[in-house]
Amino acid sequence: MSEEVNDKKNVAVQAAALVENNMIVGLGTGSTANYFIEELARRQQQESLTVTTVSSSVISSQIAQKQGLKVVAIENLSSLDLYVDGADEVTEDMTLLKGRGSDLVREKLLAKASNEFYVLVDNSKLVSNIGENYPIPIEVLPFAWQLVLNSLEQIGGVGGLRPNAAGDGLAVSSHGSLILDMKFDEGTDSQALNQQLNATPGVVEHGIFANLATTIFIGADGKIEQRNK
Protein backbone atom coordinates (compact mmCIF):
# COMPACT_ATOMS: atom_id res chain seq x y z
CA MET A 1 0.00 0.00 0.00
CA SER A 2 1.42 3.40 -0.96
CA GLU A 3 2.12 6.21 1.50
CA GLU A 4 -0.56 8.30 -0.20
CA VAL A 5 -3.23 5.66 0.42
CA ASN A 6 -2.13 5.34 4.06
CA ASP A 7 -2.49 9.09 4.50
CA LYS A 8 -5.96 9.01 2.99
CA LYS A 9 -7.03 6.23 5.33
CA ASN A 10 -5.51 7.98 8.35
CA VAL A 11 -7.46 11.20 7.80
CA ALA A 12 -10.66 9.24 7.13
CA VAL A 13 -10.31 7.26 10.37
CA GLN A 14 -9.65 10.45 12.35
CA ALA A 15 -12.73 12.16 10.89
CA ALA A 16 -14.92 9.10 11.55
CA ALA A 17 -13.80 9.09 15.19
CA LEU A 18 -15.49 12.49 15.62
CA VAL A 19 -18.93 11.27 14.52
CA GLU A 20 -21.38 11.14 17.44
CA ASN A 21 -24.51 9.13 18.10
CA ASN A 22 -27.70 10.10 16.22
CA MET A 23 -25.88 12.38 13.77
CA ILE A 24 -27.05 12.82 10.19
CA VAL A 25 -23.86 12.47 8.15
CA GLY A 26 -23.32 13.35 4.50
CA LEU A 27 -21.06 10.98 2.58
CA GLY A 28 -18.73 12.17 -0.14
CA THR A 29 -17.55 10.25 -3.18
CA GLY A 30 -14.13 8.86 -4.06
CA SER A 31 -11.30 6.82 -2.58
CA THR A 32 -10.87 8.89 0.60
CA ALA A 33 -14.62 9.06 1.22
CA ASN A 34 -14.76 5.27 0.83
CA TYR A 35 -12.30 4.88 3.71
CA PHE A 36 -14.53 7.14 5.82
CA ILE A 37 -17.63 5.08 4.96
CA GLU A 38 -15.77 1.88 5.84
CA GLU A 39 -14.67 3.24 9.22
CA LEU A 40 -18.14 4.61 9.98
CA ALA A 41 -19.61 1.16 9.29
CA ARG A 42 -16.97 -0.43 11.55
CA ARG A 43 -17.90 1.92 14.39
CA GLN A 44 -21.58 1.09 13.89
CA GLN A 45 -20.87 -2.64 14.07
CA GLN A 46 -18.26 -2.67 16.84
CA GLU A 47 -19.11 0.40 18.94
CA SER A 48 -22.92 0.48 18.49
CA LEU A 49 -22.75 3.90 16.85
CA THR A 50 -26.18 5.02 15.66
CA VAL A 51 -25.98 7.17 12.56
CA THR A 52 -28.07 8.16 9.53
CA THR A 53 -26.32 8.95 6.26
CA VAL A 54 -27.12 10.82 3.06
CA SER A 55 -25.01 10.42 -0.04
CA SER A 56 -23.55 12.82 -2.60
CA SER A 57 -23.75 10.14 -5.32
CA VAL A 58 -25.32 6.84 -6.27
CA ILE A 59 -21.90 5.22 -5.92
CA SER A 60 -21.32 6.19 -2.29
CA SER A 61 -24.95 5.39 -1.47
CA GLN A 62 -24.49 1.84 -2.74
CA ILE A 63 -21.22 1.45 -0.83
CA ALA A 64 -22.83 2.70 2.40
CA GLN A 65 -25.84 0.41 2.04
CA LYS A 66 -23.60 -2.57 1.33
CA GLN A 67 -21.68 -1.77 4.55
CA GLY A 68 -24.96 -1.76 6.50
CA LEU A 69 -25.33 1.99 7.03
CA LYS A 70 -28.77 3.60 7.01
CA VAL A 71 -29.08 5.84 3.94
CA VAL A 72 -31.86 8.40 3.43
CA ALA A 73 -32.68 10.39 0.31
CA ILE A 74 -31.41 13.94 0.06
CA GLU A 75 -35.00 15.02 -0.71
CA ASN A 76 -36.01 14.14 2.86
CA LEU A 77 -33.53 16.48 4.57
CA SER A 78 -33.37 20.22 5.18
CA SER A 79 -30.09 20.11 7.13
CA LEU A 80 -27.45 17.70 8.41
CA ASP A 81 -24.90 17.61 11.19
CA LEU A 82 -21.79 16.74 9.22
CA TYR A 83 -20.60 16.34 5.63
CA VAL A 84 -17.33 14.53 4.94
CA ASP A 85 -15.62 14.47 1.54
CA GLY A 86 -12.31 14.83 -0.24
CA ALA A 87 -11.18 17.66 -2.51
CA ASP A 88 -9.08 18.02 -5.64
CA GLU A 89 -7.36 21.22 -4.48
CA VAL A 90 -7.17 23.14 -1.19
CA THR A 91 -5.78 26.67 -0.74
CA GLU A 92 -4.39 28.34 2.38
CA ASP A 93 -7.71 30.11 3.02
CA MET A 94 -9.56 26.73 2.86
CA THR A 95 -11.14 27.33 -0.55
CA LEU A 96 -11.66 24.02 -2.35
CA LEU A 97 -11.84 22.70 -5.89
CA LYS A 98 -14.28 19.79 -6.18
CA GLY A 99 -16.51 18.06 -8.68
CA ARG A 100 -14.06 16.64 -11.17
CA GLY A 101 -15.46 13.13 -10.89
CA SER A 102 -18.87 13.40 -9.34
CA ASP A 103 -22.06 15.41 -9.03
CA LEU A 104 -20.91 18.75 -7.65
CA VAL A 105 -24.47 20.09 -7.29
CA ARG A 106 -25.27 17.45 -4.68
CA GLU A 107 -21.84 17.90 -3.10
CA LYS A 108 -22.27 21.65 -2.69
CA LEU A 109 -25.84 21.27 -1.45
CA LEU A 110 -24.69 18.91 1.30
CA ALA A 111 -21.66 21.07 2.15
CA LYS A 112 -23.85 24.17 2.50
CA ALA A 113 -26.59 22.39 4.48
CA SER A 114 -24.24 20.82 7.04
CA ASN A 115 -23.31 22.28 10.42
CA GLU A 116 -19.74 21.00 9.90
CA PHE A 117 -17.91 20.16 6.66
CA TYR A 118 -14.80 17.99 7.09
CA VAL A 119 -12.44 17.83 4.11
CA LEU A 120 -10.06 14.86 3.85
CA VAL A 121 -6.91 15.25 1.72
CA ASP A 122 -3.25 14.32 1.53
CA ASN A 123 -0.68 17.07 1.11
CA SER A 124 -0.52 16.63 -2.69
CA LYS A 125 -3.84 18.53 -2.84
CA LEU A 126 -2.45 21.76 -1.34
CA VAL A 127 -2.16 24.62 -3.86
CA SER A 128 -1.51 28.36 -3.87
CA ASN A 129 -4.54 29.08 -6.05
CA ILE A 130 -7.62 27.23 -7.21
CA GLY A 131 -7.16 25.86 -10.73
CA GLU A 132 -3.43 25.34 -10.29
CA ASN A 133 -3.51 21.63 -11.11
CA TYR A 134 -6.95 21.05 -12.64
CA PRO A 135 -9.52 22.89 -14.74
CA ILE A 136 -12.58 24.17 -12.91
CA PRO A 137 -15.68 22.06 -13.64
CA ILE A 138 -18.73 24.16 -14.45
CA GLU A 139 -22.13 22.51 -14.88
CA VAL A 140 -24.29 24.26 -17.47
CA LEU A 141 -27.79 23.95 -18.86
CA PRO A 142 -27.45 21.97 -22.11
CA PHE A 143 -29.18 24.58 -24.30
CA ALA A 144 -27.04 27.37 -22.84
CA TRP A 145 -23.52 25.92 -23.01
CA GLN A 146 -22.29 28.03 -25.94
CA LEU A 147 -23.58 31.25 -24.38
CA VAL A 148 -22.01 30.32 -21.04
CA LEU A 149 -18.72 29.41 -22.73
CA ASN A 150 -18.68 32.82 -24.40
CA SER A 151 -19.31 34.52 -21.04
CA LEU A 152 -16.49 32.54 -19.43
CA GLU A 153 -14.10 33.36 -22.26
CA GLN A 154 -14.83 37.05 -21.70
CA ILE A 155 -13.47 36.75 -18.14
CA GLY A 156 -10.34 34.88 -19.25
CA GLY A 157 -11.51 31.27 -19.31
CA VAL A 158 -10.18 28.71 -21.78
CA GLY A 159 -11.73 25.28 -22.23
CA GLY A 160 -14.72 23.39 -23.52
CA LEU A 161 -17.18 20.58 -22.94
CA ARG A 162 -15.98 17.52 -21.03
CA PRO A 163 -16.09 14.27 -23.03
CA ASN A 164 -17.55 11.15 -21.46
CA ALA A 165 -15.33 8.37 -20.17
CA ALA A 166 -15.63 6.38 -23.38
CA GLY A 167 -14.66 9.39 -25.48
CA ASP A 168 -17.57 8.94 -27.85
CA GLY A 169 -19.85 11.64 -26.45
CA LEU A 170 -20.23 14.29 -23.76
CA ALA A 171 -20.14 13.89 -19.98
CA VAL A 172 -23.57 14.47 -18.46
CA SER A 173 -24.31 14.99 -14.76
CA SER A 174 -26.89 12.88 -12.94
CA HIS A 175 -29.56 15.51 -13.54
CA GLY A 176 -28.73 16.19 -17.18
CA SER A 177 -26.26 19.07 -17.10
CA LEU A 178 -23.29 19.35 -19.44
CA ILE A 179 -19.89 20.15 -17.95
CA LEU A 180 -17.41 22.78 -19.11
CA ASP A 181 -13.83 22.26 -17.89
CA MET A 182 -12.25 25.72 -17.79
CA LYS A 183 -8.77 27.03 -17.04
CA PHE A 184 -8.28 30.64 -15.98
CA ASP A 185 -5.20 32.85 -15.87
CA GLU A 186 -2.65 31.78 -13.28
CA GLY A 187 -3.03 33.95 -10.21
CA THR A 188 -6.75 34.61 -10.75
CA ASP A 189 -8.28 35.32 -7.35
CA SER A 190 -10.48 32.33 -6.48
CA GLN A 191 -12.90 34.34 -4.32
CA ALA A 192 -13.49 36.84 -7.13
CA LEU A 193 -13.84 34.03 -9.68
CA ASN A 194 -16.32 32.28 -7.40
CA GLN A 195 -18.50 35.42 -7.43
CA GLN A 196 -18.18 35.80 -11.20
CA LEU A 197 -19.23 32.21 -11.83
CA ASN A 198 -22.14 32.53 -9.40
CA ALA A 199 -23.33 35.56 -11.38
CA THR A 200 -23.06 33.93 -14.84
CA PRO A 201 -26.51 33.06 -16.31
CA GLY A 202 -26.81 29.44 -17.42
CA VAL A 203 -24.33 28.10 -14.87
CA VAL A 204 -26.04 25.44 -12.74
CA GLU A 205 -23.11 25.05 -10.35
CA HIS A 206 -19.31 25.08 -10.34
CA GLY A 207 -16.40 23.44 -8.55
CA ILE A 208 -15.12 26.32 -6.39
CA PHE A 209 -16.24 25.67 -2.80
CA ALA A 210 -15.57 28.93 -0.97
CA ASN A 211 -16.28 29.57 2.73
CA LEU A 212 -17.82 26.11 3.22
CA ALA A 213 -15.13 23.91 4.80
CA THR A 214 -15.01 24.04 8.61
CA THR A 215 -12.14 21.58 9.18
CA ILE A 216 -9.51 20.22 6.81
CA PHE A 217 -7.56 17.08 7.70
CA ILE A 218 -4.28 16.88 5.78
CA GLY A 219 -2.35 13.61 5.79
CA ALA A 220 1.39 13.63 5.15
CA ASP A 221 3.90 10.86 5.89
CA GLY A 222 1.66 9.23 8.46
CA LYS A 223 0.93 12.46 10.34
CA ILE A 224 -2.25 14.55 10.26
CA GLU A 225 -2.47 18.33 10.24
CA GLN A 226 -5.83 19.84 11.14
CA ARG A 227 -6.91 23.27 9.92
CA ASN A 228 -10.02 24.87 11.36
CA LYS A 229 -12.15 27.72 10.06
CSV table of C-alpha atoms in Angstrom, one decimal:
chain,number,residue,atom,x,y,z
A,1,MET,CA,0.0,0.0,0.0
A,2,SER,CA,1.4,3.4,-1.0
A,3,GLU,CA,2.1,6.2,1.5
A,4,GLU,CA,-0.6,8.3,-0.2
A,5,VAL,CA,-3.2,5.7,0.4
A,6,ASN,CA,-2.1,5.3,4.1
A,7,ASP,CA,-2.5,9.1,4.5
A,8,LYS,CA,-6.0,9.0,3.0
A,9,LYS,CA,-7.0,6.2,5.3
A,10,ASN,CA,-5.5,8.0,8.4
A,11,VAL,CA,-7.5,11.2,7.8
A,12,ALA,CA,-10.7,9.2,7.1
A,13,VAL,CA,-10.3,7.3,10.4
A,14,GLN,CA,-9.6,10.4,12.4
A,15,ALA,CA,-12.7,12.2,10.9
A,16,ALA,CA,-14.9,9.1,11.5
A,17,ALA,CA,-13.8,9.1,15.2
A,18,LEU,CA,-15.5,12.5,15.6
A,19,VAL,CA,-18.9,11.3,14.5
A,20,GLU,CA,-21.4,11.1,17.4
A,21,ASN,CA,-24.5,9.1,18.1
A,22,ASN,CA,-27.7,10.1,16.2
A,23,MET,CA,-25.9,12.4,13.8
A,24,ILE,CA,-27.1,12.8,10.2
A,25,VAL,CA,-23.9,12.5,8.2
A,26,GLY,CA,-23.3,13.4,4.5
A,27,LEU,CA,-21.1,11.0,2.6
A,28,GLY,CA,-18.7,12.2,-0.1
A,29,THR,CA,-17.5,10.3,-3.2
A,30,GLY,CA,-14.1,8.9,-4.1
A,31,SER,CA,-11.3,6.8,-2.6
A,32,THR,CA,-10.9,8.9,0.6
A,33,ALA,CA,-14.6,9.1,1.2
A,34,ASN,CA,-14.8,5.3,0.8
A,35,TYR,CA,-12.3,4.9,3.7
A,36,PHE,CA,-14.5,7.1,5.8
A,37,ILE,CA,-17.6,5.1,5.0
A,38,GLU,CA,-15.8,1.9,5.8
A,39,GLU,CA,-14.7,3.2,9.2
A,40,LEU,CA,-18.1,4.6,10.0
A,41,ALA,CA,-19.6,1.2,9.3
A,42,ARG,CA,-17.0,-0.4,11.6
A,43,ARG,CA,-17.9,1.9,14.4
A,44,GLN,CA,-21.6,1.1,13.9
A,45,GLN,CA,-20.9,-2.6,14.1
A,46,GLN,CA,-18.3,-2.7,16.8
A,47,GLU,CA,-19.1,0.4,18.9
A,48,SER,CA,-22.9,0.5,18.5
A,49,LEU,CA,-22.7,3.9,16.8
A,50,THR,CA,-26.2,5.0,15.7
A,51,VAL,CA,-26.0,7.2,12.6
A,52,THR,CA,-28.1,8.2,9.5
A,53,THR,CA,-26.3,9.0,6.3
A,54,VAL,CA,-27.1,10.8,3.1
A,55,SER,CA,-25.0,10.4,0.0
A,56,SER,CA,-23.5,12.8,-2.6
A,57,SER,CA,-23.8,10.1,-5.3
A,58,VAL,CA,-25.3,6.8,-6.3
A,59,ILE,CA,-21.9,5.2,-5.9
A,60,SER,CA,-21.3,6.2,-2.3
A,61,SER,CA,-25.0,5.4,-1.5
A,62,GLN,CA,-24.5,1.8,-2.7
A,63,ILE,CA,-21.2,1.4,-0.8
A,64,ALA,CA,-22.8,2.7,2.4
A,65,GLN,CA,-25.8,0.4,2.0
A,66,LYS,CA,-23.6,-2.6,1.3
A,67,GLN,CA,-21.7,-1.8,4.5
A,68,GLY,CA,-25.0,-1.8,6.5
A,69,LEU,CA,-25.3,2.0,7.0
A,70,LYS,CA,-28.8,3.6,7.0
A,71,VAL,CA,-29.1,5.8,3.9
A,72,VAL,CA,-31.9,8.4,3.4
A,73,ALA,CA,-32.7,10.4,0.3
A,74,ILE,CA,-31.4,13.9,0.1
A,75,GLU,CA,-35.0,15.0,-0.7
A,76,ASN,CA,-36.0,14.1,2.9
A,77,LEU,CA,-33.5,16.5,4.6
A,78,SER,CA,-33.4,20.2,5.2
A,79,SER,CA,-30.1,20.1,7.1
A,80,LEU,CA,-27.5,17.7,8.4
A,81,ASP,CA,-24.9,17.6,11.2
A,82,LEU,CA,-21.8,16.7,9.2
A,83,TYR,CA,-20.6,16.3,5.6
A,84,VAL,CA,-17.3,14.5,4.9
A,85,ASP,CA,-15.6,14.5,1.5
A,86,GLY,CA,-12.3,14.8,-0.2
A,87,ALA,CA,-11.2,17.7,-2.5
A,88,ASP,CA,-9.1,18.0,-5.6
A,89,GLU,CA,-7.4,21.2,-4.5
A,90,VAL,CA,-7.2,23.1,-1.2
A,91,THR,CA,-5.8,26.7,-0.7
A,92,GLU,CA,-4.4,28.3,2.4
A,93,ASP,CA,-7.7,30.1,3.0
A,94,MET,CA,-9.6,26.7,2.9
A,95,THR,CA,-11.1,27.3,-0.5
A,96,LEU,CA,-11.7,24.0,-2.4
A,97,LEU,CA,-11.8,22.7,-5.9
A,98,LYS,CA,-14.3,19.8,-6.2
A,99,GLY,CA,-16.5,18.1,-8.7
A,100,ARG,CA,-14.1,16.6,-11.2
A,101,GLY,CA,-15.5,13.1,-10.9
A,102,SER,CA,-18.9,13.4,-9.3
A,103,ASP,CA,-22.1,15.4,-9.0
A,104,LEU,CA,-20.9,18.8,-7.7
A,105,VAL,CA,-24.5,20.1,-7.3
A,106,ARG,CA,-25.3,17.4,-4.7
A,107,GLU,CA,-21.8,17.9,-3.1
A,108,LYS,CA,-22.3,21.6,-2.7
A,109,LEU,CA,-25.8,21.3,-1.5
A,110,LEU,CA,-24.7,18.9,1.3
A,111,ALA,CA,-21.7,21.1,2.2
A,112,LYS,CA,-23.8,24.2,2.5
A,113,ALA,CA,-26.6,22.4,4.5
A,114,SER,CA,-24.2,20.8,7.0
A,115,ASN,CA,-23.3,22.3,10.4
A,116,GLU,CA,-19.7,21.0,9.9
A,117,PHE,CA,-17.9,20.2,6.7
A,118,TYR,CA,-14.8,18.0,7.1
A,119,VAL,CA,-12.4,17.8,4.1
A,120,LEU,CA,-10.1,14.9,3.9
A,121,VAL,CA,-6.9,15.2,1.7
A,122,ASP,CA,-3.2,14.3,1.5
A,123,ASN,CA,-0.7,17.1,1.1
A,124,SER,CA,-0.5,16.6,-2.7
A,125,LYS,CA,-3.8,18.5,-2.8
A,126,LEU,CA,-2.5,21.8,-1.3
A,127,VAL,CA,-2.2,24.6,-3.9
A,128,SER,CA,-1.5,28.4,-3.9
A,129,ASN,CA,-4.5,29.1,-6.0
A,130,ILE,CA,-7.6,27.2,-7.2
A,131,GLY,CA,-7.2,25.9,-10.7
A,132,GLU,CA,-3.4,25.3,-10.3
A,133,ASN,CA,-3.5,21.6,-11.1
A,134,TYR,CA,-6.9,21.0,-12.6
A,135,PRO,CA,-9.5,22.9,-14.7
A,136,ILE,CA,-12.6,24.2,-12.9
A,137,PRO,CA,-15.7,22.1,-13.6
A,138,ILE,CA,-18.7,24.2,-14.4
A,139,GLU,CA,-22.1,22.5,-14.9
A,140,VAL,CA,-24.3,24.3,-17.5
A,141,LEU,CA,-27.8,23.9,-18.9
A,142,PRO,CA,-27.5,22.0,-22.1
A,143,PHE,CA,-29.2,24.6,-24.3
A,144,ALA,CA,-27.0,27.4,-22.8
A,145,TRP,CA,-23.5,25.9,-23.0
A,146,GLN,CA,-22.3,28.0,-25.9
A,147,LEU,CA,-23.6,31.2,-24.4
A,148,VAL,CA,-22.0,30.3,-21.0
A,149,LEU,CA,-18.7,29.4,-22.7
A,150,ASN,CA,-18.7,32.8,-24.4
A,151,SER,CA,-19.3,34.5,-21.0
A,152,LEU,CA,-16.5,32.5,-19.4
A,153,GLU,CA,-14.1,33.4,-22.3
A,154,GLN,CA,-14.8,37.0,-21.7
A,155,ILE,CA,-13.5,36.7,-18.1
A,156,GLY,CA,-10.3,34.9,-19.3
A,157,GLY,CA,-11.5,31.3,-19.3
A,158,VAL,CA,-10.2,28.7,-21.8
A,159,GLY,CA,-11.7,25.3,-22.2
A,160,GLY,CA,-14.7,23.4,-23.5
A,161,LEU,CA,-17.2,20.6,-22.9
A,162,ARG,CA,-16.0,17.5,-21.0
A,163,PRO,CA,-16.1,14.3,-23.0
A,164,ASN,CA,-17.5,11.2,-21.5
A,165,ALA,CA,-15.3,8.4,-20.2
A,166,ALA,CA,-15.6,6.4,-23.4
A,167,GLY,CA,-14.7,9.4,-25.5
A,168,ASP,CA,-17.6,8.9,-27.8
A,169,GLY,CA,-19.8,11.6,-26.5
A,170,LEU,CA,-20.2,14.3,-23.8
A,171,ALA,CA,-20.1,13.9,-20.0
A,172,VAL,CA,-23.6,14.5,-18.5
A,173,SER,CA,-24.3,15.0,-14.8
A,174,SER,CA,-26.9,12.9,-12.9
A,175,HIS,CA,-29.6,15.5,-13.5
A,176,GLY,CA,-28.7,16.2,-17.2
A,177,SER,CA,-26.3,19.1,-17.1
A,178,LEU,CA,-23.3,19.3,-19.4
A,179,ILE,CA,-19.9,20.1,-18.0
A,180,LEU,CA,-17.4,22.8,-19.1
A,181,ASP,CA,-13.8,22.3,-17.9
A,182,MET,CA,-12.2,25.7,-17.8
A,183,LYS,CA,-8.8,27.0,-17.0
A,184,PHE,CA,-8.3,30.6,-16.0
A,185,ASP,CA,-5.2,32.8,-15.9
A,186,GLU,CA,-2.7,31.8,-13.3
A,187,GLY,CA,-3.0,33.9,-10.2
A,188,THR,CA,-6.8,34.6,-10.8
A,189,ASP,CA,-8.3,35.3,-7.3
A,190,SER,CA,-10.5,32.3,-6.5
A,191,GLN,CA,-12.9,34.3,-4.3
A,192,ALA,CA,-13.5,36.8,-7.1
A,193,LEU,CA,-13.8,34.0,-9.7
A,194,ASN,CA,-16.3,32.3,-7.4
A,195,GLN,CA,-18.5,35.4,-7.4
A,196,GLN,CA,-18.2,35.8,-11.2
A,197,LEU,CA,-19.2,32.2,-11.8
A,198,ASN,CA,-22.1,32.5,-9.4
A,199,ALA,CA,-23.3,35.6,-11.4
A,200,THR,CA,-23.1,33.9,-14.8
A,201,PRO,CA,-26.5,33.1,-16.3
A,202,GLY,CA,-26.8,29.4,-17.4
A,203,VAL,CA,-24.3,28.1,-14.9
A,204,VAL,CA,-26.0,25.4,-12.7
A,205,GLU,CA,-23.1,25.1,-10.3
A,206,HIS,CA,-19.3,25.1,-10.3
A,207,GLY,CA,-16.4,23.4,-8.6
A,208,ILE,CA,-15.1,26.3,-6.4
A,209,PHE,CA,-16.2,25.7,-2.8
A,210,ALA,CA,-15.6,28.9,-1.0
A,211,ASN,CA,-16.3,29.6,2.7
A,212,LEU,CA,-17.8,26.1,3.2
A,213,ALA,CA,-15.1,23.9,4.8
A,214,THR,CA,-15.0,24.0,8.6
A,215,THR,CA,-12.1,21.6,9.2
A,216,ILE,CA,-9.5,20.2,6.8
A,217,PHE,CA,-7.6,17.1,7.7
A,218,ILE,CA,-4.3,16.9,5.8
A,219,GLY,CA,-2.4,13.6,5.8
A,220,ALA,CA,1.4,13.6,5.1
A,221,ASP,CA,3.9,10.9,5.9
A,222,GLY,CA,1.7,9.2,8.5
A,223,LYS,CA,0.9,12.5,10.3
A,224,ILE,CA,-2.2,14.5,10.3
A,225,GLU,CA,-2.5,18.3,10.2
A,226,GLN,CA,-5.8,19.8,11.1
A,227,ARG,CA,-6.9,23.3,9.9
A,228,ASN,CA,-10.0,24.9,11.4
A,229,LYS,CA,-12.2,27.7,10.1
